[in-house]
mmCIF file with all atom_site columns, N, CA and C in Angstrom:
data_model
loop_
_atom_site.group_PDB
_atom_site.id
_atom_site.type_symbol
_atom_site.label_atom_id
_atom_site.label_alt_id
_atom_site.label_comp_id
_atom_site.label_asym_id
_atom_site.label_entity_id
_atom_site.label_seq_id
_atom_site.pdbx_PDB_ins_code
_atom_site.Cartn_x
_atom_site.Cartn_y
_atom_site.Cartn_z
_atom_site.occupancy
_atom_site.B_iso_or_equiv
_atom_site.pdbx_formal_charge
_atom_site.auth_seq_id
_atom_site.auth_comp_id
_atom_site.auth_asym_id
_atom_site.auth_atom_id
_atom_site.pdbx_PDB_model_num
ATOM 1   N N  . UNK A 1 1  ? 59.704  85.574  124.806 1.00 49.00 ? 1180 UNK A N  1
ATOM 2   C CA . UNK A 1 1  ? 60.368  85.380  123.522 1.00 49.00 ? 1180 UNK A CA 1
ATOM 3   C C  . UNK A 1 1  ? 60.887  86.721  123.018 1.00 49.00 ? 1180 UNK A C  1
ATOM 4   N N  . UNK A 1 2  ? 62.117  86.753  122.602 1.00 53.00 ? 1181 UNK A N  1
ATOM 5   C CA . UNK A 1 2  ? 62.742  87.994  122.154 1.00 53.00 ? 1181 UNK A CA 1
ATOM 6   C C  . UNK A 1 2  ? 62.295  88.349  120.748 1.00 53.00 ? 1181 UNK A C  1
ATOM 7   N N  . UNK A 1 3  ? 62.220  89.642  120.492 1.00 57.00 ? 1182 UNK A N  1
ATOM 8   C CA . UNK A 1 3  ? 61.888  90.111  119.143 1.00 57.00 ? 1182 UNK A CA 1
ATOM 9   C C  . UNK A 1 3  ? 63.112  89.972  118.247 1.00 57.00 ? 1182 UNK A C  1
ATOM 10  N N  . UNK A 1 4  ? 62.923  89.493  117.067 1.00 57.00 ? 1183 UNK A N  1
ATOM 11  C CA . UNK A 1 4  ? 64.009  89.372  116.094 1.00 57.00 ? 1183 UNK A CA 1
ATOM 12  C C  . UNK A 1 4  ? 63.900  90.498  115.083 1.00 57.00 ? 1183 UNK A C  1
ATOM 13  N N  . UNK A 1 5  ? 64.176  91.702  115.543 1.00 61.00 ? 1184 UNK A N  1
ATOM 14  C CA . UNK A 1 5  ? 64.099  92.875  114.678 1.00 61.00 ? 1184 UNK A CA 1
ATOM 15  C C  . UNK A 1 5  ? 65.502  93.223  114.209 1.00 61.00 ? 1184 UNK A C  1
ATOM 16  N N  . UNK A 1 6  ? 65.663  93.313  112.896 1.00 60.00 ? 1185 UNK A N  1
ATOM 17  C CA . UNK A 1 6  ? 66.968  93.677  112.339 1.00 60.00 ? 1185 UNK A CA 1
ATOM 18  C C  . UNK A 1 6  ? 67.208  95.162  112.587 1.00 60.00 ? 1185 UNK A C  1
ATOM 19  N N  . UNK A 1 7  ? 68.339  95.454  113.166 1.00 66.00 ? 1186 UNK A N  1
ATOM 20  C CA . UNK A 1 7  ? 68.693  96.854  113.444 1.00 66.00 ? 1186 UNK A CA 1
ATOM 21  C C  . UNK A 1 7  ? 69.770  97.293  112.461 1.00 66.00 ? 1186 UNK A C  1
ATOM 22  N N  . UNK A 1 8  ? 69.527  98.403  111.821 1.00 71.00 ? 1187 UNK A N  1
ATOM 23  C CA . UNK A 1 8  ? 70.534  98.965  110.932 1.00 71.00 ? 1187 UNK A CA 1
ATOM 24  C C  . UNK A 1 8  ? 71.311  100.006 111.692 1.00 71.00 ? 1187 UNK A C  1
ATOM 25  N N  . UNK A 1 9  ? 72.614  100.023 111.453 1.00 66.00 ? 1188 UNK A N  1
ATOM 26  C CA . UNK A 1 9  ? 73.454  101.035 112.079 1.00 66.00 ? 1188 UNK A CA 1
ATOM 27  C C  . UNK A 1 9  ? 73.312  102.328 111.306 1.00 66.00 ? 1188 UNK A C  1
ATOM 28  N N  . UNK A 1 10 ? 73.173  103.428 112.028 1.00 70.00 ? 1189 UNK A N  1
ATOM 29  C CA . UNK A 1 10 ? 73.102  104.714 111.318 1.00 70.00 ? 1189 UNK A CA 1
ATOM 30  C C  . UNK A 1 10 ? 74.469  105.067 110.747 1.00 70.00 ? 1189 UNK A C  1
ATOM 31  N N  . UNK A 1 11 ? 74.465  105.861 109.709 1.00 68.00 ? 1190 UNK A N  1
ATOM 32  C CA . UNK A 1 11 ? 75.717  106.328 109.120 1.00 68.00 ? 1190 UNK A CA 1
ATOM 33  C C  . UNK A 1 11 ? 76.446  107.173 110.150 1.00 68.00 ? 1190 UNK A C  1
ATOM 34  N N  . UNK A 1 12 ? 77.779  107.065 110.215 1.00 67.00 ? 1191 UNK A N  1
ATOM 35  C CA . UNK A 1 12 ? 78.511  107.893 111.182 1.00 67.00 ? 1191 UNK A CA 1
ATOM 36  C C  . UNK A 1 12 ? 78.379  109.374 110.834 1.00 67.00 ? 1191 UNK A C  1
ATOM 37  N N  . UNK A 1 13 ? 78.510  110.201 111.866 1.00 78.00 ? 1192 UNK A N  1
ATOM 38  C CA . UNK A 1 13 ? 78.377  111.646 111.679 1.00 78.00 ? 1192 UNK A CA 1
ATOM 39  C C  . UNK A 1 13 ? 79.695  112.314 111.298 1.00 78.00 ? 1192 UNK A C  1
ATOM 40  N N  . UNK A 1 14 ? 80.701  111.525 110.952 1.00 77.00 ? 1193 UNK A N  1
ATOM 41  C CA . UNK A 1 14 ? 81.986  112.087 110.592 1.00 77.00 ? 1193 UNK A CA 1
ATOM 42  C C  . UNK A 1 14 ? 82.485  111.424 109.317 1.00 77.00 ? 1193 UNK A C  1
ATOM 43  N N  . UNK A 1 15 ? 83.406  112.087 108.657 1.00 86.00 ? 1194 UNK A N  1
ATOM 44  C CA . UNK A 1 15 ? 83.966  111.558 107.415 1.00 86.00 ? 1194 UNK A CA 1
ATOM 45  C C  . UNK A 1 15 ? 85.318  110.921 107.705 1.00 86.00 ? 1194 UNK A C  1
ATOM 46  N N  . UNK A 1 16 ? 85.839  110.213 106.730 1.00 86.00 ? 1195 UNK A N  1
ATOM 47  C CA . UNK A 1 16 ? 87.160  109.612 106.871 1.00 86.00 ? 1195 UNK A CA 1
ATOM 48  C C  . UNK A 1 16 ? 88.216  110.706 107.052 1.00 86.00 ? 1195 UNK A C  1
ATOM 49  N N  . UNK A 1 17 ? 88.084  111.798 106.351 1.00 89.00 ? 1196 UNK A N  1
ATOM 50  C CA . UNK A 1 17 ? 89.028  112.907 106.482 1.00 89.00 ? 1196 UNK A CA 1
ATOM 51  C C  . UNK A 1 17 ? 89.005  113.466 107.907 1.00 89.00 ? 1196 UNK A C  1
ATOM 52  N N  . UNK A 1 18 ? 87.814  113.586 108.483 1.00 89.00 ? 1197 UNK A N  1
ATOM 53  C CA . UNK A 1 18 ? 87.711  114.076 109.859 1.00 89.00 ? 1197 UNK A CA 1
ATOM 54  C C  . UNK A 1 18 ? 88.350  113.086 110.836 1.00 89.00 ? 1197 UNK A C  1
ATOM 55  N N  . UNK A 1 19 ? 88.124  111.812 110.607 1.00 87.00 ? 1198 UNK A N  1
ATOM 56  C CA . UNK A 1 19 ? 88.707  110.779 111.460 1.00 87.00 ? 1198 UNK A CA 1
ATOM 57  C C  . UNK A 1 19 ? 90.233  110.816 111.385 1.00 87.00 ? 1198 UNK A C  1
ATOM 58  N N  . UNK A 1 20 ? 90.762  110.961 110.161 1.00 89.00 ? 1199 UNK A N  1
ATOM 59  C CA . UNK A 1 20 ? 92.223  111.038 109.998 1.00 89.00 ? 1199 UNK A CA 1
ATOM 60  C C  . UNK A 1 20 ? 92.774  112.291 110.683 1.00 89.00 ? 1199 UNK A C  1
ATOM 61  N N  . UNK A 1 21 ? 92.060  113.398 110.587 1.00 90.00 ? 1200 UNK A N  1
ATOM 62  C CA . UNK A 1 21 ? 92.492  114.634 111.245 1.00 90.00 ? 1200 UNK A CA 1
ATOM 63  C C  . UNK A 1 21 ? 92.501  114.474 112.761 1.00 90.00 ? 1200 UNK A C  1
ATOM 64  N N  . UNK A 1 22 ? 91.447  113.864 113.305 1.00 88.00 ? 1201 UNK A N  1
ATOM 65  C CA . UNK A 1 22 ? 91.394  113.616 114.748 1.00 88.00 ? 1201 UNK A CA 1
ATOM 66  C C  . UNK A 1 22 ? 92.559  112.726 115.181 1.00 88.00 ? 1201 UNK A C  1
ATOM 67  N N  . UNK A 1 23 ? 92.842  111.714 114.404 1.00 87.00 ? 1202 UNK A N  1
ATOM 68  C CA . UNK A 1 23 ? 93.946  110.807 114.733 1.00 87.00 ? 1202 UNK A CA 1
ATOM 69  C C  . UNK A 1 23 ? 95.279  111.536 114.698 1.00 87.00 ? 1202 UNK A C  1
ATOM 70  N N  . UNK A 1 24 ? 95.471  112.402 113.704 1.00 89.00 ? 1203 UNK A N  1
ATOM 71  C CA . UNK A 1 24 ? 96.718  113.157 113.593 1.00 89.00 ? 1203 UNK A CA 1
ATOM 72  C C  . UNK A 1 24 ? 96.899  114.085 114.791 1.00 89.00 ? 1203 UNK A C  1
ATOM 73  N N  . UNK A 1 25 ? 95.805  114.676 115.256 1.00 89.00 ? 1204 UNK A N  1
ATOM 74  C CA . UNK A 1 25 ? 95.896  115.557 116.419 1.00 89.00 ? 1204 UNK A CA 1
ATOM 75  C C  . UNK A 1 25 ? 96.160  114.770 117.699 1.00 89.00 ? 1204 UNK A C  1
ATOM 76  N N  . UNK A 1 26 ? 95.735  113.537 117.773 1.00 87.00 ? 1205 UNK A N  1
ATOM 77  C CA . UNK A 1 26 ? 95.948  112.714 118.968 1.00 87.00 ? 1205 UNK A CA 1
ATOM 78  C C  . UNK A 1 26 ? 97.324  112.062 118.985 1.00 87.00 ? 1205 UNK A C  1
ATOM 79  N N  . UNK A 1 27 ? 97.971  111.925 117.839 1.00 84.00 ? 1206 UNK A N  1
ATOM 80  C CA . UNK A 1 27 ? 99.244  111.210 117.738 1.00 84.00 ? 1206 UNK A CA 1
ATOM 81  C C  . UNK A 1 27 ? 100.293 111.700 118.746 1.00 84.00 ? 1206 UNK A C  1
ATOM 82  N N  . UNK A 1 28 ? 100.455 113.011 118.973 1.00 83.00 ? 1207 UNK A N  1
ATOM 83  C CA . UNK A 1 28 ? 101.464 113.441 119.950 1.00 83.00 ? 1207 UNK A CA 1
ATOM 84  C C  . UNK A 1 28 ? 101.193 112.932 121.369 1.00 83.00 ? 1207 UNK A C  1
ATOM 85  N N  . UNK A 1 29 ? 99.957  112.580 121.664 1.00 80.00 ? 1208 UNK A N  1
ATOM 86  C CA . UNK A 1 29 ? 99.613  112.085 123.005 1.00 80.00 ? 1208 UNK A CA 1
ATOM 87  C C  . UNK A 1 29 ? 99.979  110.616 123.181 1.00 80.00 ? 1208 UNK A C  1
ATOM 88  N N  . UNK A 1 30 ? 100.245 109.918 122.095 1.00 80.00 ? 1209 UNK A N  1
ATOM 89  C CA . UNK A 1 30 ? 100.557 108.488 122.151 1.00 80.00 ? 1209 UNK A CA 1
ATOM 90  C C  . UNK A 1 30 ? 102.065 108.327 122.057 1.00 80.00 ? 1209 UNK A C  1
ATOM 91  N N  . UNK A 1 31 ? 102.738 108.518 123.155 1.00 80.00 ? 1210 UNK A N  1
ATOM 92  C CA . UNK A 1 31 ? 104.193 108.421 123.151 1.00 80.00 ? 1210 UNK A CA 1
ATOM 93  C C  . UNK A 1 31 ? 104.624 106.970 123.332 1.00 80.00 ? 1210 UNK A C  1
ATOM 94  N N  . UNK A 1 32 ? 105.729 106.643 122.723 1.00 78.00 ? 1211 UNK A N  1
ATOM 95  C CA . UNK A 1 32 ? 106.308 105.312 122.842 1.00 78.00 ? 1211 UNK A CA 1
ATOM 96  C C  . UNK A 1 32 ? 107.654 105.473 123.518 1.00 78.00 ? 1211 UNK A C  1
ATOM 97  N N  . UNK A 1 33 ? 107.806 104.800 124.621 1.00 79.00 ? 1212 UNK A N  1
ATOM 98  C CA . UNK A 1 33 ? 109.066 104.890 125.357 1.00 79.00 ? 1212 UNK A CA 1
ATOM 99  C C  . UNK A 1 33 ? 110.121 104.024 124.683 1.00 79.00 ? 1212 UNK A C  1
ATOM 100 N N  . UNK A 1 34 ? 111.339 104.534 124.657 1.00 82.00 ? 1213 UNK A N  1
ATOM 101 C CA . UNK A 1 34 ? 112.440 103.783 124.059 1.00 82.00 ? 1213 UNK A CA 1
ATOM 102 C C  . UNK A 1 34 ? 112.698 102.519 124.874 1.00 82.00 ? 1213 UNK A C  1
ATOM 103 N N  . UNK A 1 35 ? 112.892 101.435 124.179 1.00 83.00 ? 1214 UNK A N  1
ATOM 104 C CA . UNK A 1 35 ? 113.165 100.156 124.831 1.00 83.00 ? 1214 UNK A CA 1
ATOM 105 C C  . UNK A 1 35 ? 114.576 99.736  124.431 1.00 83.00 ? 1214 UNK A C  1
ATOM 106 N N  . UNK A 1 36 ? 115.375 99.419  125.433 1.00 84.00 ? 1215 UNK A N  1
ATOM 107 C CA . UNK A 1 36 ? 116.741 98.975  125.152 1.00 84.00 ? 1215 UNK A CA 1
ATOM 108 C C  . UNK A 1 36 ? 116.709 97.616  124.461 1.00 84.00 ? 1215 UNK A C  1
ATOM 109 N N  . UNK A 1 37 ? 117.586 97.452  123.503 1.00 86.00 ? 1216 UNK A N  1
ATOM 110 C CA . UNK A 1 37 ? 117.701 96.164  122.821 1.00 86.00 ? 1216 UNK A CA 1
ATOM 111 C C  . UNK A 1 37 ? 118.190 95.121  123.823 1.00 86.00 ? 1216 UNK A C  1
ATOM 112 N N  . UNK A 1 38 ? 117.610 93.927  123.794 1.00 86.00 ? 1217 UNK A N  1
ATOM 113 C CA . UNK A 1 38 ? 118.092 92.897  124.719 1.00 86.00 ? 1217 UNK A CA 1
ATOM 114 C C  . UNK A 1 38 ? 119.523 92.485  124.367 1.00 86.00 ? 1217 UNK A C  1
ATOM 115 N N  . UNK A 1 39 ? 120.288 92.212  125.409 1.00 88.00 ? 1218 UNK A N  1
ATOM 116 C CA . UNK A 1 39 ? 121.678 91.792  125.202 1.00 88.00 ? 1218 UNK A CA 1
ATOM 117 C C  . UNK A 1 39 ? 121.691 90.362  124.664 1.00 88.00 ? 1218 UNK A C  1
ATOM 118 N N  . UNK A 1 40 ? 122.610 90.046  123.757 1.00 90.00 ? 1219 UNK A N  1
ATOM 119 C CA . UNK A 1 40 ? 122.685 88.675  123.255 1.00 90.00 ? 1219 UNK A CA 1
ATOM 120 C C  . UNK A 1 40 ? 123.090 87.719  124.378 1.00 90.00 ? 1219 UNK A C  1
ATOM 121 N N  . UNK A 1 41 ? 122.579 86.518  124.304 1.00 89.00 ? 1220 UNK A N  1
ATOM 122 C CA . UNK A 1 41 ? 122.884 85.489  125.298 1.00 89.00 ? 1220 UNK A CA 1
ATOM 123 C C  . UNK A 1 41 ? 124.127 84.737  124.838 1.00 89.00 ? 1220 UNK A C  1
ATOM 124 N N  . UNK A 1 42 ? 125.132 84.627  125.700 1.00 89.00 ? 1221 UNK A N  1
ATOM 125 C CA . UNK A 1 42 ? 126.324 83.882  125.307 1.00 89.00 ? 1221 UNK A CA 1
ATOM 126 C C  . UNK A 1 42 ? 125.991 82.403  125.107 1.00 89.00 ? 1221 UNK A C  1
ATOM 127 N N  . UNK A 1 43 ? 126.567 81.774  124.094 1.00 85.00 ? 1222 UNK A N  1
ATOM 128 C CA . UNK A 1 43 ? 126.281 80.354  123.841 1.00 85.00 ? 1222 UNK A CA 1
ATOM 129 C C  . UNK A 1 43 ? 126.521 79.456  125.053 1.00 85.00 ? 1222 UNK A C  1
ATOM 130 N N  . UNK A 1 44 ? 127.435 79.840  125.939 1.00 89.00 ? 1223 UNK A N  1
ATOM 131 C CA . UNK A 1 44 ? 127.721 79.016  127.115 1.00 89.00 ? 1223 UNK A CA 1
ATOM 132 C C  . UNK A 1 44 ? 126.525 78.931  128.065 1.00 89.00 ? 1223 UNK A C  1
ATOM 133 N N  . UNK A 1 45 ? 125.574 79.857  127.940 1.00 88.00 ? 1224 UNK A N  1
ATOM 134 C CA . UNK A 1 45 ? 124.395 79.834  128.803 1.00 88.00 ? 1224 UNK A CA 1
ATOM 135 C C  . UNK A 1 45 ? 123.213 79.085  128.188 1.00 88.00 ? 1224 UNK A C  1
ATOM 136 N N  . UNK A 1 46 ? 123.354 78.659  126.952 1.00 85.00 ? 1225 UNK A N  1
ATOM 137 C CA . UNK A 1 46 ? 122.273 77.944  126.275 1.00 85.00 ? 1225 UNK A CA 1
ATOM 138 C C  . UNK A 1 46 ? 122.481 76.449  126.490 1.00 85.00 ? 1225 UNK A C  1
ATOM 139 N N  . UNK A 1 47 ? 121.529 75.818  127.156 1.00 86.00 ? 1226 UNK A N  1
ATOM 140 C CA . UNK A 1 47 ? 121.634 74.393  127.459 1.00 86.00 ? 1226 UNK A CA 1
ATOM 141 C C  . UNK A 1 47 ? 120.355 73.679  127.038 1.00 86.00 ? 1226 UNK A C  1
ATOM 142 N N  . UNK A 1 48 ? 120.476 72.433  126.644 1.00 85.00 ? 1227 UNK A N  1
ATOM 143 C CA . UNK A 1 48 ? 119.314 71.606  126.362 1.00 85.00 ? 1227 UNK A CA 1
ATOM 144 C C  . UNK A 1 48 ? 118.665 71.824  125.014 1.00 85.00 ? 1227 UNK A C  1
ATOM 145 N N  . UNK A 1 49 ? 119.355 72.472  124.091 1.00 79.00 ? 1228 UNK A N  1
ATOM 146 C CA . UNK A 1 49 ? 118.785 72.681  122.762 1.00 79.00 ? 1228 UNK A CA 1
ATOM 147 C C  . UNK A 1 49 ? 119.167 71.497  121.888 1.00 79.00 ? 1228 UNK A C  1
ATOM 148 N N  . UNK A 1 50 ? 118.161 70.886  121.283 1.00 84.00 ? 1229 UNK A N  1
ATOM 149 C CA . UNK A 1 50 ? 118.403 69.735  120.416 1.00 84.00 ? 1229 UNK A CA 1
ATOM 150 C C  . UNK A 1 50 ? 117.962 70.104  119.008 1.00 84.00 ? 1229 UNK A C  1
ATOM 151 N N  . UNK A 1 51 ? 118.860 69.925  118.050 1.00 81.00 ? 1230 UNK A N  1
ATOM 152 C CA . UNK A 1 51 ? 118.552 70.223  116.657 1.00 81.00 ? 1230 UNK A CA 1
ATOM 153 C C  . UNK A 1 51 ? 118.618 68.917  115.878 1.00 81.00 ? 1230 UNK A C  1
ATOM 154 N N  . UNK A 1 52 ? 117.536 68.622  115.179 1.00 85.00 ? 1231 UNK A N  1
ATOM 155 C CA . UNK A 1 52 ? 117.481 67.395  114.392 1.00 85.00 ? 1231 UNK A CA 1
ATOM 156 C C  . UNK A 1 52 ? 118.522 67.444  113.266 1.00 85.00 ? 1231 UNK A C  1
ATOM 157 N N  . UNK A 1 53 ? 119.125 66.306  112.921 1.00 85.00 ? 1232 UNK A N  1
ATOM 158 C CA . UNK A 1 53 ? 120.128 66.284  111.844 1.00 85.00 ? 1232 UNK A CA 1
ATOM 159 C C  . UNK A 1 53 ? 119.611 66.851  110.527 1.00 85.00 ? 1232 UNK A C  1
ATOM 160 N N  . UNK A 1 54 ? 118.344 66.602  110.196 1.00 82.00 ? 1233 UNK A N  1
ATOM 161 C CA . UNK A 1 54 ? 117.803 67.136  108.935 1.00 82.00 ? 1233 UNK A CA 1
ATOM 162 C C  . UNK A 1 54 ? 117.760 68.661  108.964 1.00 82.00 ? 1233 UNK A C  1
ATOM 163 N N  . UNK A 1 55 ? 117.494 69.249  110.128 1.00 83.00 ? 1234 UNK A N  1
ATOM 164 C CA . UNK A 1 55 ? 117.486 70.706  110.244 1.00 83.00 ? 1234 UNK A CA 1
ATOM 165 C C  . UNK A 1 55 ? 118.895 71.267  110.130 1.00 83.00 ? 1234 UNK A C  1
ATOM 166 N N  . UNK A 1 56 ? 119.859 70.565  110.689 1.00 82.00 ? 1235 UNK A N  1
ATOM 167 C CA . UNK A 1 56 ? 121.252 71.004  110.588 1.00 82.00 ? 1235 UNK A CA 1
ATOM 168 C C  . UNK A 1 56 ? 121.668 71.021  109.129 1.00 82.00 ? 1235 UNK A C  1
ATOM 169 N N  . UNK A 1 57 ? 121.309 69.991  108.373 1.00 81.00 ? 1236 UNK A N  1
ATOM 170 C CA . UNK A 1 57 ? 121.670 69.932  106.944 1.00 81.00 ? 1236 UNK A CA 1
ATOM 171 C C  . UNK A 1 57 ? 120.975 71.046  106.175 1.00 81.00 ? 1236 UNK A C  1
ATOM 172 N N  . UNK A 1 58 ? 119.726 71.325  106.507 1.00 80.00 ? 1237 UNK A N  1
ATOM 173 C CA . UNK A 1 58 ? 118.973 72.378  105.820 1.00 80.00 ? 1237 UNK A CA 1
ATOM 174 C C  . UNK A 1 58 ? 119.646 73.732  106.026 1.00 80.00 ? 1237 UNK A C  1
ATOM 175 N N  . UNK A 1 59 ? 119.995 74.048  107.258 1.00 76.00 ? 1238 UNK A N  1
ATOM 176 C CA . UNK A 1 59 ? 120.631 75.331  107.541 1.00 76.00 ? 1238 UNK A CA 1
ATOM 177 C C  . UNK A 1 59 ? 122.034 75.386  106.949 1.00 76.00 ? 1238 UNK A C  1
ATOM 178 N N  . UNK A 1 60 ? 122.767 74.300  107.019 1.00 77.00 ? 1239 UNK A N  1
ATOM 179 C CA . UNK A 1 60 ? 124.122 74.270  106.461 1.00 77.00 ? 1239 UNK A CA 1
ATOM 180 C C  . UNK A 1 60 ? 124.091 74.474  104.952 1.00 77.00 ? 1239 UNK A C  1
ATOM 181 N N  . UNK A 1 61 ? 123.018 74.056  104.301 1.00 77.00 ? 1240 UNK A N  1
ATOM 182 C CA . UNK A 1 61 ? 122.907 74.187  102.857 1.00 77.00 ? 1240 UNK A CA 1
ATOM 183 C C  . UNK A 1 61 ? 122.437 75.593  102.437 1.00 77.00 ? 1240 UNK A C  1
ATOM 184 N N  . UNK A 1 62 ? 122.091 76.411  103.402 1.00 77.00 ? 1241 UNK A N  1
ATOM 185 C CA . UNK A 1 62 ? 121.619 77.751  103.115 1.00 77.00 ? 1241 UNK A CA 1
ATOM 186 C C  . UNK A 1 62 ? 122.788 78.728  103.243 1.00 77.00 ? 1241 UNK A C  1
ATOM 187 N N  . UNK A 1 63 ? 123.141 79.380  102.158 1.00 69.00 ? 1242 UNK A N  1
ATOM 188 C CA . UNK A 1 63 ? 124.312 80.259  102.131 1.00 69.00 ? 1242 UNK A CA 1
ATOM 189 C C  . UNK A 1 63 ? 124.241 81.354  103.185 1.00 69.00 ? 1242 UNK A C  1
ATOM 190 N N  . UNK A 1 64 ? 123.067 81.902  103.423 1.00 67.00 ? 1243 UNK A N  1
ATOM 191 C CA . UNK A 1 64 ? 122.928 82.995  104.363 1.00 67.00 ? 1243 UNK A CA 1
ATOM 192 C C  . UNK A 1 64 ? 123.341 82.555  105.771 1.00 67.00 ? 1243 UNK A C  1
ATOM 193 N N  . UNK A 1 65 ? 123.172 81.299  106.086 1.00 55.00 ? 1244 UNK A N  1
ATOM 194 C CA . UNK A 1 65 ? 123.491 80.796  107.414 1.00 55.00 ? 1244 UNK A CA 1
ATOM 195 C C  . UNK A 1 65 ? 124.832 80.075  107.459 1.00 55.00 ? 1244 UNK A C  1
ATOM 196 N N  . UNK A 1 66 ? 125.638 80.236  106.469 1.00 50.00 ? 1245 UNK A N  1
ATOM 197 C CA . UNK A 1 66 ? 126.987 79.662  106.502 1.00 50.00 ? 1245 UNK A CA 1
ATOM 198 C C  . UNK A 1 66 ? 127.135 78.404  105.693 1.00 50.00 ? 1245 UNK A C  1
ATOM 199 N N  . UNK A 1 67 ? 126.324 78.240  104.642 1.00 44.00 ? 1246 UNK A N  1
ATOM 200 C CA . UNK A 1 67 ? 126.353 77.048  103.797 1.00 44.00 ? 1246 UNK A CA 1
ATOM 201 C C  . UNK A 1 67 ? 127.609 76.940  103.047 1.00 44.00 ? 1246 UNK A C  1
#
């Protein structure tokens, strides 16, 4: 039978300021490579899309989408 002893975590040995400083020093090591924007797909290549009539009316009634 296992012991059911509650374990408390000790307080960390660092402060939030120290953690932020460590993170700032590590930031240059975390490089993000540029990703090319995907090219738009021509409508002629889109097949099999079905839009319900109620959705068409909803979008048509929205000025931002050409209402």
